[in-house]
């Protein structure tokens, strides 16, 4: 690979790092061709982009990036694949599901919404991270609950303020 080709790859990696807020670094070495194909298919279905990269080029791209990757460059040893996703927990879910049949991919580290996670032992914690959409859904649900209580109390309290207060106070007690 010429110096110009390396520079171009670094520029492309830097752009991909800039465009993605959820980046997982994994080790998929040792997977058979069919297992690798199955992993790629699972990633595609989950809207995750999977790419195998050279550690030295990825490290240079991380250093050239505007993002602070903390200690992530220190884990760039051996085989490294990058998973890019719009949803923070999607790659973790794919990895966990895939590992029911295989011991790979191993999670080396992740950069999720500016937070850094290092180590395969954090996989379950990453699976439990809620996406923005899931958090918004929970908040909306929590906000609707009191409104439903008020509407229900209005109906059962005869539509008056006194009836509403009485019904709500009975529910709390």
Short mmCIF file of N, CA and C in Angstrom, two decimals:
data_model
loop_
_atom_site.label_atom_id
_atom_site.label_comp_id
_atom_site.label_asym_id
_atom_site.label_seq_id
_atom_site.Cartn_x
_atom_site.Cartn_y
_atom_site.Cartn_z
N UNK A 1 0.85 -1.18 0.00
CA UNK A 1 0.00 0.00 0.00
C UNK A 1 0.90 1.24 0.00
N UNK A 2 0.67 2.13 -0.93
CA UNK A 2 1.49 3.33 -1.03
C UNK A 2 1.11 4.32 0.06
N UNK A 3 1.97 5.29 0.26
CA UNK A 3 1.71 6.33 1.26
C UNK A 3 0.43 7.08 0.93
N UNK A 4 0.20 7.34 -0.37
CA UNK A 4 -1.01 8.06 -0.79
C UNK A 4 -2.26 7.23 -0.51
N UNK A 5 -2.18 5.92 -0.74
CA UNK A 5 -3.32 5.04 -0.47
C UNK A 5 -3.62 5.00 1.04
N UNK A 6 -2.56 4.95 1.84
CA UNK A 6 -2.74 4.96 3.29
C UNK A 6 -3.40 6.26 3.74
N UNK A 7 -2.94 7.37 3.18
CA UNK A 7 -3.52 8.67 3.53
C UNK A 7 -5.00 8.73 3.18
N UNK A 8 -5.35 8.16 2.04
CA UNK A 8 -6.74 8.15 1.61
C UNK A 8 -7.59 7.29 2.56
N UNK A 9 -7.07 6.14 2.96
CA UNK A 9 -7.80 5.26 3.89
C UNK A 9 -7.98 5.97 5.23
N UNK A 10 -6.94 6.64 5.70
CA UNK A 10 -7.02 7.38 6.97
C UNK A 10 -8.08 8.47 6.87
N UNK A 11 -8.12 9.20 5.77
CA UNK A 11 -9.13 10.23 5.57
C UNK A 11 -10.54 9.64 5.59
N UNK A 12 -10.72 8.51 4.93
CA UNK A 12 -12.04 7.86 4.90
C UNK A 12 -12.44 7.39 6.29
N UNK A 13 -11.49 6.78 7.02
CA UNK A 13 -11.78 6.33 8.38
C UNK A 13 -12.11 7.52 9.29
N UNK A 14 -11.36 8.61 9.14
CA UNK A 14 -11.61 9.80 9.95
C UNK A 14 -13.02 10.33 9.68
N UNK A 15 -13.43 10.34 8.42
CA UNK A 15 -14.79 10.79 8.07
C UNK A 15 -15.84 9.87 8.67
N UNK A 16 -15.61 8.56 8.62
CA UNK A 16 -16.57 7.61 9.20
C UNK A 16 -16.66 7.78 10.71
N UNK A 17 -15.53 8.01 11.36
CA UNK A 17 -15.54 8.25 12.81
C UNK A 17 -16.31 9.52 13.14
N UNK A 18 -16.16 10.55 12.30
CA UNK A 18 -16.86 11.81 12.53
C UNK A 18 -18.37 11.67 12.31
N UNK A 19 -18.76 10.81 11.37
CA UNK A 19 -20.17 10.67 11.01
C UNK A 19 -20.95 9.74 11.94
N UNK A 20 -20.27 9.01 12.81
CA UNK A 20 -20.94 8.03 13.66
C UNK A 20 -20.73 8.33 15.14
N UNK A 21 -21.82 8.25 15.91
CA UNK A 21 -21.73 8.50 17.35
C UNK A 21 -21.60 7.20 18.15
N UNK A 22 -21.83 6.06 17.47
CA UNK A 22 -21.74 4.76 18.14
C UNK A 22 -20.79 3.87 17.36
N UNK A 23 -19.63 3.60 17.97
CA UNK A 23 -18.57 2.86 17.30
C UNK A 23 -18.10 1.74 18.22
N UNK A 24 -18.15 0.52 17.71
CA UNK A 24 -17.70 -0.64 18.47
C UNK A 24 -16.44 -1.20 17.82
N UNK A 25 -15.46 -1.56 18.63
CA UNK A 25 -14.24 -2.22 18.14
C UNK A 25 -14.31 -3.66 18.60
N UNK A 26 -14.22 -4.58 17.66
CA UNK A 26 -14.38 -6.00 17.97
C UNK A 26 -13.26 -6.83 17.37
N UNK A 27 -13.18 -8.06 17.82
CA UNK A 27 -12.23 -9.03 17.28
C UNK A 27 -13.05 -10.18 16.70
N UNK A 28 -13.00 -10.34 15.37
CA UNK A 28 -13.74 -11.43 14.73
C UNK A 28 -12.77 -12.46 14.14
N UNK A 29 -11.50 -12.40 14.53
CA UNK A 29 -10.52 -13.34 13.98
C UNK A 29 -10.90 -14.76 14.35
N UNK A 30 -10.62 -15.67 13.46
CA UNK A 30 -10.90 -17.07 13.72
C UNK A 30 -12.29 -17.52 13.31
N UNK A 31 -13.15 -16.59 12.93
CA UNK A 31 -14.48 -16.99 12.44
C UNK A 31 -14.32 -17.62 11.06
N UNK A 32 -15.07 -18.67 10.82
CA UNK A 32 -15.05 -19.29 9.49
C UNK A 32 -15.67 -18.34 8.48
N UNK A 33 -15.50 -18.65 7.21
CA UNK A 33 -16.07 -17.81 6.16
C UNK A 33 -17.59 -17.74 6.29
N UNK A 34 -18.22 -18.87 6.58
CA UNK A 34 -19.68 -18.86 6.70
C UNK A 34 -20.12 -18.11 7.94
N UNK A 35 -19.38 -18.22 9.05
CA UNK A 35 -19.73 -17.49 10.27
C UNK A 35 -19.55 -15.98 10.05
N UNK A 36 -18.48 -15.61 9.36
CA UNK A 36 -18.26 -14.19 9.05
C UNK A 36 -19.40 -13.67 8.18
N UNK A 37 -19.80 -14.46 7.21
CA UNK A 37 -20.91 -14.09 6.34
C UNK A 37 -22.20 -13.93 7.14
N UNK A 38 -22.44 -14.84 8.08
CA UNK A 38 -23.63 -14.75 8.94
C UNK A 38 -23.58 -13.50 9.82
N UNK A 39 -22.39 -13.17 10.33
CA UNK A 39 -22.24 -11.96 11.14
C UNK A 39 -22.52 -10.72 10.31
N UNK A 40 -21.97 -10.68 9.12
CA UNK A 40 -22.21 -9.53 8.23
C UNK A 40 -23.70 -9.39 7.93
N UNK A 41 -24.38 -10.52 7.71
CA UNK A 41 -25.82 -10.51 7.43
C UNK A 41 -26.59 -9.99 8.65
N UNK A 42 -26.21 -10.44 9.84
CA UNK A 42 -26.87 -9.99 11.07
C UNK A 42 -26.66 -8.49 11.27
N UNK A 43 -25.45 -8.02 10.98
CA UNK A 43 -25.16 -6.58 11.08
C UNK A 43 -26.00 -5.79 10.09
N UNK A 44 -26.08 -6.28 8.87
CA UNK A 44 -26.85 -5.59 7.83
C UNK A 44 -28.32 -5.47 8.25
N UNK A 45 -28.88 -6.56 8.77
CA UNK A 45 -30.29 -6.54 9.20
C UNK A 45 -30.52 -5.56 10.34
N UNK A 46 -29.51 -5.35 11.18
CA UNK A 46 -29.62 -4.44 12.32
C UNK A 46 -29.15 -3.03 11.97
N UNK A 47 -28.91 -2.77 10.69
CA UNK A 47 -28.46 -1.45 10.22
C UNK A 47 -27.11 -1.06 10.85
N UNK A 48 -26.21 -2.03 10.88
CA UNK A 48 -24.86 -1.82 11.42
C UNK A 48 -23.87 -2.03 10.28
N UNK A 49 -22.93 -1.10 10.16
CA UNK A 49 -21.89 -1.26 9.14
C UNK A 49 -20.68 -1.91 9.81
N UNK A 50 -20.21 -3.02 9.24
CA UNK A 50 -19.06 -3.76 9.76
C UNK A 50 -17.90 -3.64 8.79
N UNK A 51 -16.73 -3.26 9.31
CA UNK A 51 -15.54 -3.12 8.46
C UNK A 51 -14.32 -3.60 9.21
N UNK A 52 -13.47 -4.37 8.51
CA UNK A 52 -12.19 -4.79 9.08
C UNK A 52 -11.18 -3.70 8.73
N UNK A 53 -10.38 -3.30 9.72
CA UNK A 53 -9.44 -2.19 9.51
C UNK A 53 -8.06 -2.55 10.01
N UNK A 54 -7.08 -1.83 9.51
CA UNK A 54 -5.72 -1.97 10.03
C UNK A 54 -5.61 -1.08 11.26
N UNK A 55 -5.07 -1.64 12.32
CA UNK A 55 -4.97 -0.91 13.58
C UNK A 55 -4.22 0.40 13.45
N UNK A 56 -3.08 0.39 12.74
CA UNK A 56 -2.27 1.61 12.64
C UNK A 56 -3.04 2.72 11.93
N UNK A 57 -3.80 2.35 10.89
CA UNK A 57 -4.56 3.36 10.15
C UNK A 57 -5.74 3.88 10.98
N UNK A 58 -6.39 2.97 11.72
CA UNK A 58 -7.50 3.39 12.59
C UNK A 58 -7.00 4.30 13.70
N UNK A 59 -5.85 3.97 14.26
CA UNK A 59 -5.28 4.82 15.32
C UNK A 59 -4.97 6.22 14.79
N UNK A 60 -4.42 6.30 13.59
CA UNK A 60 -4.13 7.61 12.99
C UNK A 60 -5.42 8.37 12.72
N UNK A 61 -6.47 7.65 12.28
CA UNK A 61 -7.76 8.30 12.04
C UNK A 61 -8.36 8.81 13.35
N UNK A 62 -8.22 8.01 14.43
CA UNK A 62 -8.73 8.45 15.74
C UNK A 62 -8.00 9.70 16.20
N UNK A 63 -6.71 9.73 16.00
CA UNK A 63 -5.92 10.89 16.41
C UNK A 63 -6.26 12.12 15.57
N UNK A 64 -6.62 11.91 14.30
CA UNK A 64 -6.96 13.03 13.42
C UNK A 64 -8.39 13.51 13.64
N UNK A 65 -9.19 12.70 14.32
CA UNK A 65 -10.60 13.02 14.54
C UNK A 65 -10.76 14.12 15.58
N UNK A 66 -11.90 14.80 15.53
CA UNK A 66 -12.22 15.83 16.52
C UNK A 66 -12.71 15.20 17.83
N UNK A 67 -13.03 13.91 17.80
CA UNK A 67 -13.56 13.23 18.98
C UNK A 67 -12.42 12.79 19.90
N UNK A 68 -12.75 12.71 21.19
CA UNK A 68 -11.79 12.22 22.17
C UNK A 68 -12.06 10.74 22.43
N UNK A 69 -11.22 9.88 21.89
CA UNK A 69 -11.40 8.45 22.02
C UNK A 69 -10.72 7.88 23.26
N UNK A 70 -10.18 8.74 24.11
CA UNK A 70 -9.59 8.30 25.37
C UNK A 70 -8.58 7.20 25.18
N UNK A 71 -8.78 6.08 25.89
CA UNK A 71 -7.84 4.95 25.85
C UNK A 71 -8.15 3.95 24.74
N UNK A 72 -9.15 4.20 23.91
CA UNK A 72 -9.48 3.23 22.86
C UNK A 72 -8.30 2.90 21.93
N UNK A 73 -7.46 3.87 21.55
CA UNK A 73 -6.33 3.49 20.69
C UNK A 73 -5.39 2.46 21.32
N UNK A 74 -5.37 2.37 22.64
CA UNK A 74 -4.46 1.42 23.30
C UNK A 74 -4.91 -0.03 23.14
N UNK A 75 -6.17 -0.26 22.75
CA UNK A 75 -6.67 -1.63 22.60
C UNK A 75 -6.57 -2.12 21.16
N UNK A 76 -5.97 -1.31 20.29
CA UNK A 76 -5.84 -1.68 18.89
C UNK A 76 -4.67 -2.62 18.69
N UNK A 77 -4.91 -3.87 19.07
CA UNK A 77 -3.90 -4.91 18.89
C UNK A 77 -4.59 -6.12 18.29
N UNK A 78 -3.88 -6.89 17.51
CA UNK A 78 -4.49 -8.06 16.88
C UNK A 78 -5.50 -7.66 15.82
N UNK A 79 -6.46 -8.52 15.58
CA UNK A 79 -7.49 -8.27 14.57
C UNK A 79 -8.51 -7.27 15.11
N UNK A 80 -8.83 -6.26 14.33
CA UNK A 80 -9.84 -5.29 14.75
C UNK A 80 -10.86 -5.07 13.64
N UNK A 81 -12.11 -5.16 14.02
CA UNK A 81 -13.22 -4.82 13.13
C UNK A 81 -14.00 -3.70 13.79
N UNK A 82 -14.53 -2.82 12.97
CA UNK A 82 -15.29 -1.69 13.48
C UNK A 82 -16.75 -1.87 13.11
N UNK A 83 -17.62 -1.63 14.08
CA UNK A 83 -19.07 -1.64 13.84
C UNK A 83 -19.58 -0.22 14.07
N UNK A 84 -20.23 0.33 13.05
CA UNK A 84 -20.83 1.65 13.15
C UNK A 84 -22.34 1.48 13.20
N UNK A 85 -22.98 2.21 14.11
CA UNK A 85 -24.43 2.07 14.25
C UNK A 85 -25.06 3.39 14.69
N UNK A 86 -26.30 3.60 14.27
CA UNK A 86 -27.04 4.78 14.73
C UNK A 86 -27.61 4.55 16.12
N UNK A 87 -27.83 3.29 16.49
CA UNK A 87 -28.38 2.94 17.79
C UNK A 87 -27.27 2.42 18.68
N UNK A 88 -27.14 2.99 19.87
CA UNK A 88 -26.02 2.67 20.76
C UNK A 88 -25.92 1.22 21.17
N UNK A 89 -27.06 0.54 21.36
CA UNK A 89 -26.99 -0.83 21.86
C UNK A 89 -27.13 -1.90 20.77
N UNK A 90 -27.38 -1.50 19.53
CA UNK A 90 -27.60 -2.47 18.45
C UNK A 90 -26.40 -3.40 18.23
N UNK A 91 -25.17 -2.90 18.12
CA UNK A 91 -24.04 -3.82 17.95
C UNK A 91 -23.88 -4.77 19.13
N UNK A 92 -24.11 -4.29 20.34
CA UNK A 92 -23.98 -5.16 21.52
C UNK A 92 -25.01 -6.29 21.45
N UNK A 93 -26.22 -5.97 21.02
CA UNK A 93 -27.26 -7.00 20.89
C UNK A 93 -26.88 -8.03 19.82
N UNK A 94 -26.35 -7.57 18.69
CA UNK A 94 -25.93 -8.48 17.63
C UNK A 94 -24.79 -9.38 18.13
N UNK A 95 -23.81 -8.80 18.81
CA UNK A 95 -22.68 -9.58 19.33
C UNK A 95 -23.18 -10.62 20.32
N UNK A 96 -24.04 -10.21 21.24
CA UNK A 96 -24.54 -11.15 22.26
C UNK A 96 -25.32 -12.29 21.61
N UNK A 97 -26.18 -11.97 20.65
CA UNK A 97 -26.97 -13.00 19.97
C UNK A 97 -26.04 -13.94 19.18
N UNK A 98 -25.06 -13.36 18.51
CA UNK A 98 -24.14 -14.16 17.70
C UNK A 98 -23.31 -15.10 18.57
N UNK A 99 -22.99 -14.66 19.77
CA UNK A 99 -22.14 -15.46 20.66
C UNK A 99 -22.89 -16.62 21.29
N UNK A 100 -24.15 -16.76 21.03
CA UNK A 100 -24.86 -17.96 21.49
C UNK A 100 -24.36 -19.18 20.72
N UNK A 101 -23.81 -18.94 19.51
CA UNK A 101 -23.34 -20.03 18.66
C UNK A 101 -21.82 -20.03 18.51
N UNK A 102 -21.14 -18.97 18.94
CA UNK A 102 -19.71 -18.83 18.70
C UNK A 102 -19.08 -18.07 19.87
N UNK A 103 -17.77 -18.17 20.02
CA UNK A 103 -17.11 -17.40 21.08
C UNK A 103 -16.66 -16.02 20.59
N UNK A 104 -16.92 -15.74 19.33
CA UNK A 104 -16.58 -14.44 18.74
C UNK A 104 -17.86 -13.82 18.19
N UNK A 105 -17.93 -12.56 17.95
CA UNK A 105 -16.88 -11.55 18.12
C UNK A 105 -16.68 -11.17 19.58
N UNK A 106 -15.46 -10.81 19.89
CA UNK A 106 -15.13 -10.29 21.21
C UNK A 106 -15.22 -8.77 21.16
N UNK A 107 -15.75 -8.19 22.21
CA UNK A 107 -15.83 -6.73 22.30
C UNK A 107 -14.51 -6.21 22.86
N UNK A 108 -13.81 -5.42 22.07
CA UNK A 108 -12.58 -4.80 22.56
C UNK A 108 -12.92 -3.50 23.29
N UNK A 109 -13.79 -2.71 22.66
CA UNK A 109 -14.17 -1.44 23.26
C UNK A 109 -15.25 -0.78 22.43
N UNK A 110 -15.81 0.30 22.98
CA UNK A 110 -16.87 1.01 22.27
C UNK A 110 -16.83 2.49 22.61
N UNK A 111 -17.26 3.29 21.66
CA UNK A 111 -17.42 4.73 21.82
C UNK A 111 -18.89 4.99 21.55
N UNK A 112 -19.65 5.29 22.60
CA UNK A 112 -21.09 5.46 22.45
C UNK A 112 -21.48 6.83 22.99
N UNK A 113 -21.96 7.67 22.07
CA UNK A 113 -22.40 9.02 22.46
C UNK A 113 -21.37 9.70 23.37
N UNK A 114 -20.11 9.65 22.99
CA UNK A 114 -18.99 10.29 23.68
C UNK A 114 -18.54 9.57 24.95
N UNK A 115 -19.14 8.43 25.29
CA UNK A 115 -18.70 7.63 26.44
C UNK A 115 -17.84 6.48 25.93
N UNK A 116 -16.83 6.12 26.70
CA UNK A 116 -15.90 5.09 26.28
C UNK A 116 -16.03 3.87 27.18
N UNK A 117 -16.10 2.71 26.54
CA UNK A 117 -16.22 1.43 27.25
C UNK A 117 -15.09 0.53 26.73
N UNK A 118 -14.34 -0.07 27.65
CA UNK A 118 -13.25 -0.94 27.24
C UNK A 118 -13.40 -2.29 27.93
N UNK A 119 -13.42 -3.35 27.12
CA UNK A 119 -13.44 -4.70 27.66
C UNK A 119 -14.70 -5.47 27.32
N UNK A 120 -14.51 -6.76 27.07
CA UNK A 120 -15.61 -7.64 26.71
C UNK A 120 -16.59 -7.83 27.87
N UNK A 121 -16.12 -7.61 29.09
CA UNK A 121 -16.98 -7.79 30.27
C UNK A 121 -18.10 -6.74 30.34
N UNK A 122 -18.04 -5.71 29.51
CA UNK A 122 -19.07 -4.66 29.51
C UNK A 122 -20.18 -4.92 28.49
N UNK A 123 -20.13 -6.06 27.81
CA UNK A 123 -21.12 -6.35 26.77
C UNK A 123 -22.55 -6.28 27.29
N UNK A 124 -22.82 -6.91 28.43
CA UNK A 124 -24.19 -6.90 28.97
C UNK A 124 -24.64 -5.48 29.32
N UNK A 125 -23.74 -4.67 29.85
CA UNK A 125 -24.07 -3.28 30.17
C UNK A 125 -24.41 -2.50 28.90
N UNK A 126 -23.70 -2.78 27.82
CA UNK A 126 -23.97 -2.09 26.56
C UNK A 126 -25.29 -2.55 25.94
N UNK A 127 -25.64 -3.81 26.13
CA UNK A 127 -26.93 -4.31 25.64
C UNK A 127 -28.06 -3.55 26.32
N UNK A 128 -27.88 -3.22 27.61
CA UNK A 128 -28.93 -2.57 28.40
C UNK A 128 -29.04 -1.07 28.17
N UNK A 129 -28.10 -0.49 27.44
CA UNK A 129 -28.19 0.95 27.16
C UNK A 129 -29.43 1.20 26.31
N UNK A 130 -30.18 2.19 26.69
CA UNK A 130 -31.40 2.50 25.95
C UNK A 130 -31.09 3.53 24.86
N UNK A 131 -31.74 3.35 23.73
CA UNK A 131 -31.59 4.30 22.64
C UNK A 131 -32.39 5.56 22.96
N UNK A 132 -32.14 6.61 22.23
CA UNK A 132 -32.91 7.86 22.42
C UNK A 132 -34.39 7.59 22.27
N UNK A 133 -34.74 6.79 21.25
CA UNK A 133 -36.14 6.51 20.98
C UNK A 133 -36.78 5.77 22.15
N UNK A 134 -36.04 4.80 22.72
CA UNK A 134 -36.57 4.05 23.86
C UNK A 134 -36.75 4.97 25.07
N UNK A 135 -35.79 5.87 25.32
CA UNK A 135 -35.90 6.80 26.44
C UNK A 135 -37.07 7.76 26.25
N UNK A 136 -37.21 8.28 25.05
CA UNK A 136 -38.33 9.18 24.77
C UNK A 136 -39.66 8.46 24.97
N UNK A 137 -39.75 7.21 24.51
CA UNK A 137 -40.96 6.42 24.69
C UNK A 137 -41.29 6.24 26.17
N UNK A 138 -40.28 5.96 27.00
CA UNK A 138 -40.50 5.80 28.43
C UNK A 138 -40.96 7.10 29.07
N UNK A 139 -40.33 8.20 28.69
CA UNK A 139 -40.70 9.50 29.25
C UNK A 139 -42.13 9.85 28.88
N UNK A 140 -42.49 9.64 27.62
CA UNK A 140 -43.86 9.92 27.18
C UNK A 140 -44.85 9.06 27.97
N UNK A 141 -44.50 7.79 28.16
CA UNK A 141 -45.35 6.89 28.94
C UNK A 141 -45.53 7.37 30.37
N UNK A 142 -44.43 7.81 30.98
CA UNK A 142 -44.50 8.32 32.35
C UNK A 142 -45.31 9.60 32.43
N UNK A 143 -45.17 10.45 31.43
CA UNK A 143 -45.94 11.70 31.43
C UNK A 143 -47.42 11.46 31.17
N UNK A 144 -47.74 10.44 30.40
CA UNK A 144 -49.15 10.14 30.10
C UNK A 144 -49.86 9.54 31.31
N UNK A 145 -49.14 8.83 32.13
CA UNK A 145 -49.75 8.15 33.27
C UNK A 145 -50.50 9.10 34.19
N UNK A 146 -49.88 10.22 34.65
CA UNK A 146 -50.63 11.14 35.51
C UNK A 146 -51.84 11.76 34.78
N UNK A 147 -51.68 12.03 33.49
CA UNK A 147 -52.81 12.60 32.73
C UNK A 147 -53.96 11.61 32.68
N UNK A 148 -53.65 10.33 32.51
CA UNK A 148 -54.70 9.31 32.48
C UNK A 148 -55.39 9.22 33.83
N UNK A 149 -54.61 9.36 34.92
CA UNK A 149 -55.20 9.34 36.26
C UNK A 149 -56.17 10.49 36.45
N UNK A 150 -55.79 11.69 35.99
CA UNK A 150 -56.65 12.87 36.12
C UNK A 150 -57.93 12.68 35.31
N UNK A 151 -57.79 12.19 34.09
CA UNK A 151 -58.97 11.98 33.23
C UNK A 151 -59.90 10.94 33.86
N UNK A 152 -59.32 9.87 34.34
CA UNK A 152 -60.10 8.82 34.99
C UNK A 152 -60.80 9.37 36.23
N UNK A 153 -60.09 10.17 37.01
CA UNK A 153 -60.68 10.75 38.22
C UNK A 153 -61.79 11.73 37.88
N UNK A 154 -61.62 12.48 36.81
CA UNK A 154 -62.67 13.40 36.37
C UNK A 154 -63.95 12.64 36.03
N UNK A 155 -63.78 11.53 35.32
CA UNK A 155 -64.94 10.74 34.92
C UNK A 155 -65.64 10.14 36.14
N UNK A 156 -64.86 9.61 37.08
CA UNK A 156 -65.47 8.96 38.23
C UNK A 156 -65.89 9.95 39.31
N UNK A 157 -65.37 11.17 39.27
CA UNK A 157 -65.69 12.17 40.29
C UNK A 157 -66.86 13.05 39.90
N UNK A 158 -67.55 12.69 38.86
CA UNK A 158 -68.72 13.47 38.46
C UNK A 158 -68.39 14.73 37.69
N UNK A 159 -67.15 14.93 37.30
CA UNK A 159 -66.77 16.08 36.48
C UNK A 159 -66.58 17.36 37.26
N UNK A 160 -66.61 17.32 38.59
CA UNK A 160 -66.40 18.54 39.38
C UNK A 160 -64.99 18.51 39.97
N UNK A 161 -64.51 19.67 40.32
CA UNK A 161 -63.19 19.78 40.94
C UNK A 161 -63.18 19.05 42.28
N UNK A 162 -64.23 19.23 43.07
CA UNK A 162 -64.30 18.57 44.37
C UNK A 162 -64.29 17.05 44.20
N UNK A 163 -65.02 16.57 43.22
CA UNK A 163 -65.06 15.13 42.95
C UNK A 163 -63.69 14.63 42.50
N UNK A 164 -63.01 15.43 41.67
CA UNK A 164 -61.68 15.08 41.18
C UNK A 164 -60.70 14.96 42.35
N UNK A 165 -60.68 15.96 43.23
CA UNK A 165 -59.78 15.97 44.38
C UNK A 165 -60.09 14.78 45.29
N UNK A 166 -61.37 14.53 45.52
CA UNK A 166 -61.77 13.41 46.38
C UNK A 166 -61.30 12.08 45.79
N UNK A 167 -61.53 11.87 44.48
CA UNK A 167 -61.16 10.62 43.83
C UNK A 167 -59.64 10.43 43.83
N UNK A 168 -58.89 11.49 43.53
CA UNK A 168 -57.43 11.37 43.53
C UNK A 168 -56.88 11.11 44.93
N UNK A 169 -57.45 11.76 45.94
CA UNK A 169 -56.98 11.55 47.30
C UNK A 169 -57.29 10.14 47.79
N UNK A 170 -58.41 9.59 47.35
CA UNK A 170 -58.75 8.21 47.71
C UNK A 170 -57.76 7.22 47.07
N UNK A 171 -57.31 7.50 45.86
CA UNK A 171 -56.36 6.62 45.18
C UNK A 171 -55.00 6.64 45.84
N UNK A 172 -54.59 7.79 46.35
CA UNK A 172 -53.28 7.91 47.01
C UNK A 172 -53.27 7.21 48.36
N UNK A 173 -54.38 7.23 49.05
CA UNK A 173 -54.46 6.68 50.40
C UNK A 173 -54.60 5.22 50.39
#
